[in-house]
XYZ file of C-alpha atoms in Angstrom:
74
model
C 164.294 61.340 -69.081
C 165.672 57.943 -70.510
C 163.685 55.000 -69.904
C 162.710 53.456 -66.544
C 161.930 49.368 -66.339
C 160.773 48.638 -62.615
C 162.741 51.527 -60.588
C 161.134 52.665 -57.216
C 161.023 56.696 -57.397
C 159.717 58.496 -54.346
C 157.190 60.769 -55.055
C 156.051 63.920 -53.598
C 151.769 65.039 -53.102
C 150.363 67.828 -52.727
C 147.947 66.861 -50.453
C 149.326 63.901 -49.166
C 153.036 62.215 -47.351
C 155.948 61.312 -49.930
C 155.069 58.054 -51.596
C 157.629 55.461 -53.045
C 155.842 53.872 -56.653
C 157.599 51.991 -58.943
C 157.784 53.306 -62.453
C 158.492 51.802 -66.157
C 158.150 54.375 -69.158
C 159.687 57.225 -70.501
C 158.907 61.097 -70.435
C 156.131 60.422 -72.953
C 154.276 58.020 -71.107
C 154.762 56.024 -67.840
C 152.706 53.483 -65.855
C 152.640 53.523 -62.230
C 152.184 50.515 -59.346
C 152.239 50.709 -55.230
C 155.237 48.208 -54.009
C 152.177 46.052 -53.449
C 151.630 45.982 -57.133
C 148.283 48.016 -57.556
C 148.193 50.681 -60.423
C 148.393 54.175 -59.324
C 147.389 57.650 -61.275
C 148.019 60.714 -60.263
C 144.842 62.312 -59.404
C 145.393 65.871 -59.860
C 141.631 67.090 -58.783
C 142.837 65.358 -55.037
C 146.378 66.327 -55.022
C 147.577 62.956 -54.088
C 147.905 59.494 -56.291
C 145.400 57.409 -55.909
C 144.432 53.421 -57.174
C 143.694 52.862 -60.597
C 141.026 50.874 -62.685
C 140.035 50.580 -66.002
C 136.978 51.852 -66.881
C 135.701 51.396 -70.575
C 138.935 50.956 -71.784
C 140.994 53.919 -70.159
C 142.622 53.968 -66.722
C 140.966 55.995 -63.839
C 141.502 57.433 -60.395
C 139.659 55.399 -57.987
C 139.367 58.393 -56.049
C 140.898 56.400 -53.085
C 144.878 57.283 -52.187
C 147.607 54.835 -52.563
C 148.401 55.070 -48.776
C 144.972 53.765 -47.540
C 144.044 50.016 -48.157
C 142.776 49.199 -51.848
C 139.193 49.431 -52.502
C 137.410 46.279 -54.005
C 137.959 45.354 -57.373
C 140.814 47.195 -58.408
């Protein structure tokens, strides 16, 4: 994989629909956002991405997927 800068990728979930995100990084590390501009991580305990946050310094799954509305604070 060469770099990325801002490309939306579609995405498939295991436990969710396809999901377009758009992507900057390479194949060693790669940061995620909803067209909306929200963070996303894949969350692999879920099967699905879900919205990010930073908590103590490292990025988390908010538990919440990327296709429902944002919860507060993130």
């Amino acid at each position: 994989m060469s770099a990325i800068f801002g490309e939306t990728l579609s995405f498939g979930q295991a436990n969710g629909p396809d999901i377009r995100l758009r992507v900057t990084g390479d194949e060693f590390y790669a940061t995620y956002e909803t067209l909306d501009g929200y963070t996303a991580v894949s969350d692999t305990d879920r099967g699905f991405f879900c919205y990010g946050y930073l908590h103590n310094g490292v990025l988390v799954s908010s538990g919440v997927p990327v296709t429902a509305p944002p919860p507060a604070g993130t």
